[in-house]
Short mmCIF file of C-alpha atoms in Angstrom, two decimals:
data_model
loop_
_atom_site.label_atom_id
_atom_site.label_comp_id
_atom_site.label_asym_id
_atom_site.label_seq_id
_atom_site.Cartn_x
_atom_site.Cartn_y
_atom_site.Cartn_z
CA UNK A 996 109.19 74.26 76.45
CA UNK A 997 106.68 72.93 79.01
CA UNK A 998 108.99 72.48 81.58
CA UNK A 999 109.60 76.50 81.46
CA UNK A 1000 105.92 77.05 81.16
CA UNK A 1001 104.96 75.26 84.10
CA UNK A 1002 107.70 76.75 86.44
CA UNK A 1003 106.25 80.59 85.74
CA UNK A 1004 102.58 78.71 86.15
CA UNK A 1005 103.67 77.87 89.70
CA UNK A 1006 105.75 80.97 90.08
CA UNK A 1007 102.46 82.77 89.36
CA UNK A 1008 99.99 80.33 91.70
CA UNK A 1009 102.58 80.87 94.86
CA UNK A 1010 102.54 84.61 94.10
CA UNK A 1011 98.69 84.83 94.77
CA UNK A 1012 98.65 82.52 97.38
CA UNK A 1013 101.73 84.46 99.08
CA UNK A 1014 99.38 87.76 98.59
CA UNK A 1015 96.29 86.55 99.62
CA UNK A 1016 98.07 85.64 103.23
CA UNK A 1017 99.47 88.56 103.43
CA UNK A 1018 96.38 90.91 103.14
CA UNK A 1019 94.38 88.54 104.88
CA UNK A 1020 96.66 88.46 108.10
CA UNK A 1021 99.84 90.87 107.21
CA UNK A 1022 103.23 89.66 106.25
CA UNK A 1023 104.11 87.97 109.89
CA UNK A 1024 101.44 85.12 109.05
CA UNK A 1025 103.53 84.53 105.83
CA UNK A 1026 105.27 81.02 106.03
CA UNK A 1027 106.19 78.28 104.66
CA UNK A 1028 102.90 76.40 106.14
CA UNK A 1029 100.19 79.04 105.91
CA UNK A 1030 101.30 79.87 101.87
CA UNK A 1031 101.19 76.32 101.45
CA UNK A 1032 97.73 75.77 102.91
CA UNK A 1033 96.42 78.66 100.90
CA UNK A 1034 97.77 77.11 97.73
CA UNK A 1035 96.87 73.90 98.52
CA UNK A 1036 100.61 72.31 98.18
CA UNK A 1037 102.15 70.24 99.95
CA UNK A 1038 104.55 71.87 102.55
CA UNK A 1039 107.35 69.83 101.24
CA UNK A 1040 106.72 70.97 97.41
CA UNK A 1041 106.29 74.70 98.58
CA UNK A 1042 109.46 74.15 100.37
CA UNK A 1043 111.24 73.30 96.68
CA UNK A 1044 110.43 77.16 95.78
CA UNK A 1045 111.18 78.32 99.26
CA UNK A 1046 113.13 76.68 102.07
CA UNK A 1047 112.59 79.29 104.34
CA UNK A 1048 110.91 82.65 105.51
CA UNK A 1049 114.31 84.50 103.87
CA UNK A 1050 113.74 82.92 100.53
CA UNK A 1051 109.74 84.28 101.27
CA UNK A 1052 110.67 87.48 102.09
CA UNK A 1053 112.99 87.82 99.02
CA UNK A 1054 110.44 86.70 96.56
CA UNK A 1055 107.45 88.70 98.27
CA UNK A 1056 110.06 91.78 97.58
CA UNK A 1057 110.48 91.18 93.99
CA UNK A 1058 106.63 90.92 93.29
CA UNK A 1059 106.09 94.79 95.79
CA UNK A 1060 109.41 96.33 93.42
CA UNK A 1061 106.79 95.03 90.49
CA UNK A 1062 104.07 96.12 91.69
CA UNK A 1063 104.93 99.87 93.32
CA UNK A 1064 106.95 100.68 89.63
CA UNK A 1065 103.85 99.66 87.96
CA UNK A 1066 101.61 101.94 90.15
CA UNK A 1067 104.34 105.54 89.59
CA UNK A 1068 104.57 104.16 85.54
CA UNK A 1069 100.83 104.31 85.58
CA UNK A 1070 100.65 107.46 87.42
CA UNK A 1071 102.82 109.60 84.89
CA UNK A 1072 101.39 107.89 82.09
CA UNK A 1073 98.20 109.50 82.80
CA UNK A 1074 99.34 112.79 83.14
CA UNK A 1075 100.79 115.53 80.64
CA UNK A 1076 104.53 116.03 80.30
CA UNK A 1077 105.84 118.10 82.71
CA UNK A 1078 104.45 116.39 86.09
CA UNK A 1079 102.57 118.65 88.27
CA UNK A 1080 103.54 119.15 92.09
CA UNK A 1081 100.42 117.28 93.41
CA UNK A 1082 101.41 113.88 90.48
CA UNK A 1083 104.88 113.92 92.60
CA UNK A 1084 103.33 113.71 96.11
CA UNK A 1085 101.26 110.76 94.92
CA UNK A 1086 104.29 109.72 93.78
CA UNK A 1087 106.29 109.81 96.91
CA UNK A 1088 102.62 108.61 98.31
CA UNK A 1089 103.16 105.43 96.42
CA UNK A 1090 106.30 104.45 99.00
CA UNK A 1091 104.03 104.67 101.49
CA UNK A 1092 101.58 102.23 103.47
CA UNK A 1093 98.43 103.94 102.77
CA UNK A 1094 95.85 101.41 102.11
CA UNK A 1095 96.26 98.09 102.97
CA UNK A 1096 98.60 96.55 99.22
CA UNK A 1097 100.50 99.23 100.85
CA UNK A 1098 100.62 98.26 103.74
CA UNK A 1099 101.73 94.94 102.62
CA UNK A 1100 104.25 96.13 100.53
CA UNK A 1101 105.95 98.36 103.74
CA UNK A 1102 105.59 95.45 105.77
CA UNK A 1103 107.86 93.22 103.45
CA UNK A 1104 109.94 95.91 103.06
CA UNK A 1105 110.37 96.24 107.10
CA UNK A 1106 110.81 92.28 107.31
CA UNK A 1107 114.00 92.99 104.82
CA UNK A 1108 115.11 95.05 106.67
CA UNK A 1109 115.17 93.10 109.81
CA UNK A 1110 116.43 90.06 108.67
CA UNK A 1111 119.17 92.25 106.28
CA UNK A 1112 120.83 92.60 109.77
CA UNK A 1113 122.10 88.88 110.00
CA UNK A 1114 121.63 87.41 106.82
CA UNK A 1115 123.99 88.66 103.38
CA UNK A 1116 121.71 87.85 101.06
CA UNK A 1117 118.37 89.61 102.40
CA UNK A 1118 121.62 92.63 103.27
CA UNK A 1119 122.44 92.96 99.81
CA UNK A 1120 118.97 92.65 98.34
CA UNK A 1121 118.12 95.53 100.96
CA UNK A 1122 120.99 97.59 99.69
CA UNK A 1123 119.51 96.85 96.04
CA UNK A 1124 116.23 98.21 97.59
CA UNK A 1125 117.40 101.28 99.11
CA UNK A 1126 118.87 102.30 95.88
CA UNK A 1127 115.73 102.20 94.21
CA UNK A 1128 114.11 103.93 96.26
CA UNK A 1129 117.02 106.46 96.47
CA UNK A 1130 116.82 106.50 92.63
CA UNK A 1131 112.91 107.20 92.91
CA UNK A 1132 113.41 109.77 95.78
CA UNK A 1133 116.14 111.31 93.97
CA UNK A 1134 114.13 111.74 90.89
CA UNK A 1135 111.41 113.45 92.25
CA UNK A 1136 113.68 116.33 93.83
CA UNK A 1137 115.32 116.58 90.53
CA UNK A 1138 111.77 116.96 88.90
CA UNK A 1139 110.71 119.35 91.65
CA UNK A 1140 113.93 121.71 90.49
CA UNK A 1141 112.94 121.69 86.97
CA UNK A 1142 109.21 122.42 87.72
CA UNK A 1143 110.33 125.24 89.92
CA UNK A 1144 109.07 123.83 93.15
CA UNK A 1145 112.51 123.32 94.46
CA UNK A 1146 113.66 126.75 96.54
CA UNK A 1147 116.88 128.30 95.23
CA UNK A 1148 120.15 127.50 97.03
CA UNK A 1149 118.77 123.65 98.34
CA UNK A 1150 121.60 121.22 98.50
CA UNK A 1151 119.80 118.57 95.90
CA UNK A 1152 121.94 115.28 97.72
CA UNK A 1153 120.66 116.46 100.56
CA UNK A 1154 117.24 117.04 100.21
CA UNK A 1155 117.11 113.42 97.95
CA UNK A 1156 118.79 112.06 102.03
CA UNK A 1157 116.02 113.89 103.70
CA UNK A 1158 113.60 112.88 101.94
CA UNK A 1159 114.18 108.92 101.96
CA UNK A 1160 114.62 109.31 105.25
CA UNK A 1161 111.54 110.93 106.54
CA UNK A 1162 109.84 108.36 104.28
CA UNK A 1163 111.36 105.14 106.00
CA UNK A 1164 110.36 106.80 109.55
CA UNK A 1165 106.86 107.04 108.27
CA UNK A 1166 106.86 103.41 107.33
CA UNK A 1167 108.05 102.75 110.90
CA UNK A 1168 104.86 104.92 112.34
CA UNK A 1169 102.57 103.47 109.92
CA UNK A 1170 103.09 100.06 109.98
CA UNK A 1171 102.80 99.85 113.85
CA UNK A 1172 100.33 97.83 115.87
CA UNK A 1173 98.04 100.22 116.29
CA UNK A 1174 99.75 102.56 114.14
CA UNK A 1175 101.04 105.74 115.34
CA UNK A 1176 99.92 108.01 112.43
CA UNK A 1177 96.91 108.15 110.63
CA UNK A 1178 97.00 108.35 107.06
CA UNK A 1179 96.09 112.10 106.66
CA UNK A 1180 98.43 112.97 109.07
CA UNK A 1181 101.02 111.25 106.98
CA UNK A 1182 99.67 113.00 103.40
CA UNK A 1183 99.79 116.28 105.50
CA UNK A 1184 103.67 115.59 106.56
CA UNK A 1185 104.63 115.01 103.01
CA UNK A 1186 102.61 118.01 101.93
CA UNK A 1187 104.68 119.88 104.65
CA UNK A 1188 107.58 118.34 103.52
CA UNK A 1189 107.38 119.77 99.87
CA UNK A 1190 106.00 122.97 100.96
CA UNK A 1191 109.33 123.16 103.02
CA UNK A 1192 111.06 122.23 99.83
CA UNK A 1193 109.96 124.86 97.73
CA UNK A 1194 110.51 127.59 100.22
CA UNK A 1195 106.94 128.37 101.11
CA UNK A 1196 106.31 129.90 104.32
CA UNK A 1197 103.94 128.79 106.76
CA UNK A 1198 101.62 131.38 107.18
CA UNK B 175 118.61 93.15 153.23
CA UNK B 176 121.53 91.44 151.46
CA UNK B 177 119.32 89.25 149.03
CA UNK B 178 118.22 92.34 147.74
CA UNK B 179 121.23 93.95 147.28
CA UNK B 180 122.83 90.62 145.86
CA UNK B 181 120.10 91.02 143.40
CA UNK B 182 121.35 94.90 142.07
CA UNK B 183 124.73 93.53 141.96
CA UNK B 184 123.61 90.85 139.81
CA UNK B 185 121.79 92.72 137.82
CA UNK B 186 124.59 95.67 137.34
CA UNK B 187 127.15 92.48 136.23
CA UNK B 188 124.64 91.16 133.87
CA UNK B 189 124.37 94.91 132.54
CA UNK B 190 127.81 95.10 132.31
CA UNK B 191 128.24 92.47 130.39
CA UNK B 192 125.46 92.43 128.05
CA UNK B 193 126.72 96.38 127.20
CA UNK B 194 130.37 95.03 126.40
CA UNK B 195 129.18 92.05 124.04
CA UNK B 196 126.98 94.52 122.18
CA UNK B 197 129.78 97.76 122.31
CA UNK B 198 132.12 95.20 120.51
CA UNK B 199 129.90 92.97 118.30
CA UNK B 200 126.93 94.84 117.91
CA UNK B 201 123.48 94.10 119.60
CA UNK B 202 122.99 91.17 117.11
CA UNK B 203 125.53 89.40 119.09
CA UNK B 204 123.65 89.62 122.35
CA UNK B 205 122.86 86.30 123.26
CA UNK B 206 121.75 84.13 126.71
CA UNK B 207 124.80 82.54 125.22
CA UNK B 208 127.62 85.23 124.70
CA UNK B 209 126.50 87.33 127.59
CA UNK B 210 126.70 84.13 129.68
CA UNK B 211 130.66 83.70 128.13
CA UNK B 212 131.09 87.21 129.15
CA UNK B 213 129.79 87.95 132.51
CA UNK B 214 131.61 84.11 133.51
CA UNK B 215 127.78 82.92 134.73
CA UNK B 216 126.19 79.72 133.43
CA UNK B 217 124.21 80.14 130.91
CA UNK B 218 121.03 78.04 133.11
CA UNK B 219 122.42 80.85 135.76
CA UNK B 220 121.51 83.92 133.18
CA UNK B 221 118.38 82.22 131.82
CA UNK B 222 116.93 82.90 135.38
CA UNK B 223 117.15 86.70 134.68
CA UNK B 224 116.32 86.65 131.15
CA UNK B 225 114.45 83.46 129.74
CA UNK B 226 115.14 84.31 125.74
CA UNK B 227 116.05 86.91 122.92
CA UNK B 228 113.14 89.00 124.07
CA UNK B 229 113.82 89.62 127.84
CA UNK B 230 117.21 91.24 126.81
CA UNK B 231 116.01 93.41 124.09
CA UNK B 232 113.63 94.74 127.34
CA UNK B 233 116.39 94.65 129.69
CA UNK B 234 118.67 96.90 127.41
CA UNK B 235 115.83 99.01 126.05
CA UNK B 236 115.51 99.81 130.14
CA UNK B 237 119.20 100.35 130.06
CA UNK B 238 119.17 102.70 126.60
CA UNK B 239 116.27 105.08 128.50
CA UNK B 240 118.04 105.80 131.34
CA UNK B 241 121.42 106.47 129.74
CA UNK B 242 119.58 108.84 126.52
CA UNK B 243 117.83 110.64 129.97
CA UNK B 244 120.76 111.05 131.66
CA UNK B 245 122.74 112.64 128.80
CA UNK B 246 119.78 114.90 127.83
CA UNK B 247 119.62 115.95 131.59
CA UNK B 248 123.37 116.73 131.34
CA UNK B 249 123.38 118.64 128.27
CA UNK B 250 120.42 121.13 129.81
CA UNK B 251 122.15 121.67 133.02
CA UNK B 252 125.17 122.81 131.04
CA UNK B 253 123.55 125.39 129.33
CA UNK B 254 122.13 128.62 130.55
CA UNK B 255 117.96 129.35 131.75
CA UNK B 256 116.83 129.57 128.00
CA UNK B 257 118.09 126.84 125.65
CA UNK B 258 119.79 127.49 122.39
CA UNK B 259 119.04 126.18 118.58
CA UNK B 260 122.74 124.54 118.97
CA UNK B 261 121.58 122.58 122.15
CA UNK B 262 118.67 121.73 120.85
CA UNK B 263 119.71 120.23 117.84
CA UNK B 264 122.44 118.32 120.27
CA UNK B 265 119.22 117.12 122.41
CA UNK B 266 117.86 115.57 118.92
CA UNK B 267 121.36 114.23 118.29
CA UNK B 268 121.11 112.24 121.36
CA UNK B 269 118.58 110.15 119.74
CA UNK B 270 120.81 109.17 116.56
CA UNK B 271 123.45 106.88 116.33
CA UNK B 272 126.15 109.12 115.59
CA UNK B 273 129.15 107.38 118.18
CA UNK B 274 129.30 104.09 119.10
CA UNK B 275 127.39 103.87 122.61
CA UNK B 276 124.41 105.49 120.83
CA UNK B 277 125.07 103.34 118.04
CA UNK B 278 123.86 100.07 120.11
CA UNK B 279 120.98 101.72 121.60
CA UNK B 280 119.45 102.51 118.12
CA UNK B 281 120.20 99.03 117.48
CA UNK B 282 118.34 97.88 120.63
CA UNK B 283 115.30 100.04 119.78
CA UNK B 284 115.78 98.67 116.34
CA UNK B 285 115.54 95.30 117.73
CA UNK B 286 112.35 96.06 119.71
CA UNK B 287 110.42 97.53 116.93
CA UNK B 288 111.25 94.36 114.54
CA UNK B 289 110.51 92.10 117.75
CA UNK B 290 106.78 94.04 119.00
CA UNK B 291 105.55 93.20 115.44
CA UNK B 292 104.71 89.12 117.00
CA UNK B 293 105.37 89.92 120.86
CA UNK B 294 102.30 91.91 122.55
CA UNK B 295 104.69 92.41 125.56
CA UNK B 296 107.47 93.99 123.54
CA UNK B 297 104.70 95.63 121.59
CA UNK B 298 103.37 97.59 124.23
CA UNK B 299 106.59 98.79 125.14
CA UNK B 300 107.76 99.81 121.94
CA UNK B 301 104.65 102.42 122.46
CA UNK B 302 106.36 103.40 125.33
CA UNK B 303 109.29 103.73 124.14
CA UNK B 304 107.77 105.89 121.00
CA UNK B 305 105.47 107.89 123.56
CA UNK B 306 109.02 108.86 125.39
CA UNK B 307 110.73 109.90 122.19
CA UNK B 308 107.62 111.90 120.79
CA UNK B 309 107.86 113.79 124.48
CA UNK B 310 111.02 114.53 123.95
CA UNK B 311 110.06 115.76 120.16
CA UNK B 312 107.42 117.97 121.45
CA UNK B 313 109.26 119.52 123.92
CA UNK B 314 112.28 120.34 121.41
CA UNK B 315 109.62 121.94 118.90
CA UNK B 316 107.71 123.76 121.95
CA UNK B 317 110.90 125.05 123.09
CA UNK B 318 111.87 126.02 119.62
CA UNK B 319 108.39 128.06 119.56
CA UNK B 320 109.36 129.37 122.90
CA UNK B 321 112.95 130.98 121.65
CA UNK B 322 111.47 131.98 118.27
CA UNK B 323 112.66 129.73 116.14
CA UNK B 324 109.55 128.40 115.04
CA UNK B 325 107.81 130.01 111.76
CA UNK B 326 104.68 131.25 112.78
CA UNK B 327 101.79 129.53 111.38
CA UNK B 328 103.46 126.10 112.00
CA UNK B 329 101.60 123.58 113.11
CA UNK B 330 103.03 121.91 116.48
CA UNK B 331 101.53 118.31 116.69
CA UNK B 332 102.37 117.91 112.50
CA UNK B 333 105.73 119.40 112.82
CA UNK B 334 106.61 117.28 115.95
CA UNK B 335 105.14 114.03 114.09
CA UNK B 336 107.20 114.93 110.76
CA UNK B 337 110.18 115.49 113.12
CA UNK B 338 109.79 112.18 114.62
CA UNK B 339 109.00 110.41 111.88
CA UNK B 340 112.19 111.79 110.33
CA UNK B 341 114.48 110.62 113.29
CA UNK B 342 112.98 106.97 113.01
CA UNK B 343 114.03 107.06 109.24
CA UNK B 344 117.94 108.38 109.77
CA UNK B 345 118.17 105.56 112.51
CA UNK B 346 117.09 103.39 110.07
CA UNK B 347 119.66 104.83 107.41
CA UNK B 348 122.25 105.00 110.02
CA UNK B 349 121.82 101.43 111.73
CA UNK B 350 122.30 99.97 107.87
CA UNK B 351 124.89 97.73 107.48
CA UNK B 352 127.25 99.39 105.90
CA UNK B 353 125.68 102.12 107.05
CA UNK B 354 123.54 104.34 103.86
CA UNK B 355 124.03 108.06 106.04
CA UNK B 356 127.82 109.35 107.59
CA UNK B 357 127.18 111.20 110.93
CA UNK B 358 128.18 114.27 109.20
CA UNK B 359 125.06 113.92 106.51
CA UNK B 360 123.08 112.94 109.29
CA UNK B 361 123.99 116.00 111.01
CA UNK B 362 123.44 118.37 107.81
CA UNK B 363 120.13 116.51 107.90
CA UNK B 364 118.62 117.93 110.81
CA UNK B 365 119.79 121.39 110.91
CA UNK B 366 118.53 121.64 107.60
CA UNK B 367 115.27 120.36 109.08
CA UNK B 368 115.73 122.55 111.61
CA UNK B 369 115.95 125.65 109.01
CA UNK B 370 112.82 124.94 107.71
CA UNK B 371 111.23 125.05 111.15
CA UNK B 372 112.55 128.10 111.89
CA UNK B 373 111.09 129.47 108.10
CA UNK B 374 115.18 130.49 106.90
CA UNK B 375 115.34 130.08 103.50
CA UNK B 376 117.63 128.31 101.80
CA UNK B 377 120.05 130.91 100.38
#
């Protein structure tokens, strides 16, 4: 089947070219024209695969929902089984735009979530998104319970809403121009943040 | 001086106006166009005061801050000499979307932050805007040190970051279409969060 062949060939080509842009110049200077420039198609081709920065934005998402589940597989992979409190911080880390695939990654995620606002599609992908990340978030509180890291009498659906919460303002603050928080002020929040969860005092 | 004063008046219509469209559409809806339809101007007329998209996500931004300022203002002269947790967690509440008024200005400071990612004038006053809401953090958690109902051994500049970061992220929830947090979750949200400042456990 050639024809298939081909089509995940090209799939694959616009993928790096899409990436390249984007950690070259961040995900604003992704467009129709600059991805095709960097690939070396023709504008009109590229526009075959995408018609439009929506159709950009949905495809960047799928490859950053690849990419981040590979990263957390790979993470508990290496470790024993029964995940340690620090393996679930990098976990939770791995939403967040610390280094600049990241950074990519959160700023595809933000352009989702502007565009959700007036367009279905990128609103229902967005939903599909949030889920996810729910699902990951919600994981990770029900993993801190079990490892005894989660303080007795904490409302689980709530902590899972906190959580996913704090984590999308951090996006906001990191992915700023400049950004507002550095990134170990950010590892220090979330180290807070599950201190907080399993009831440890301050001092 | 009656140009100047033909100027306010103008500018209170246009306000007006622009406030309804948004309180029944949403801020999504704000257009030179619809706010045009609304206030009964031309829309060459309203393009005089704002150009594009841009000058009315600055002109209702300026709009949001003084109506968040005056209700803060209200809710402390209510209230006795020393504040209480309840009022400050209402203070906090002022900065969610949890009616419909407040509802439009998150979506107008939603707007801005999408919108200062590619506009260096709405950039710099989205840090602004930020640099007003962290003030208004800081003093919540200062004042929460002040009355005792912050753990000792916290640290003020990461818990007032964490506490920002965390508002950004339930606007973000709450601004969703359909929406991913109720106002009562969002509620449970921060006086949980406010819990763990003050170092009560759990159960």
């Amino acid at each position: 089947m050639p024809k298939v062949v081909d089509h995940e060939r090209r799939r694959a080509e616009l993928s790096e070219a899409l990436w390249r842009v984007a950690l070259r110049d961040g995900f604003d200077a992704v467009t129709v024209r600059s991805v095709a420039q960097e690939s070396g198609w023709s504008a009109g081709a590229l526009r075959h695969y995408f018609p439009d920065k929506a159709e950009m934005v949905l495809f960047a998402m799928d490859l950053v929902v690849g990419m981040a589940q590979d990263r957390v597989q790979e993470l508990h992979a290496g470790g024993g089984d029964v995940p340690t409190a620090e393996a679930l911080q990098q976990h939770l880390e791995q939403l967040l735009p610390l280094d600049a695939p990241r950074r990519v990654e959160s700023e595809v995620w933000f352009a989702l979530v502007a565009l959700a606002r007036s367009d279905a599609r990128l609103a229902r992908r967005r939903q599909e998104i949030d889920d996810t990340i729910r699902g990951s978030v919600e994981s990770v509180v029900m993993v801190l319970d079990q490892i005894g890291r989660l303080e007795h009498g904490r409302d689980q659906d709530l902590e899972t809403r906190r959580l996913h919460a704090l984590l999308d303002g951090l996006v906001i603050q990191l992915t700023a121009d400049p950004p507002r928080l550095t990134v170990d002020e950010a590892r220090a929040i979330m180290a807070r943040h599950l201190a907080d969860l399993a009831g440890q005092r301050a001092d």
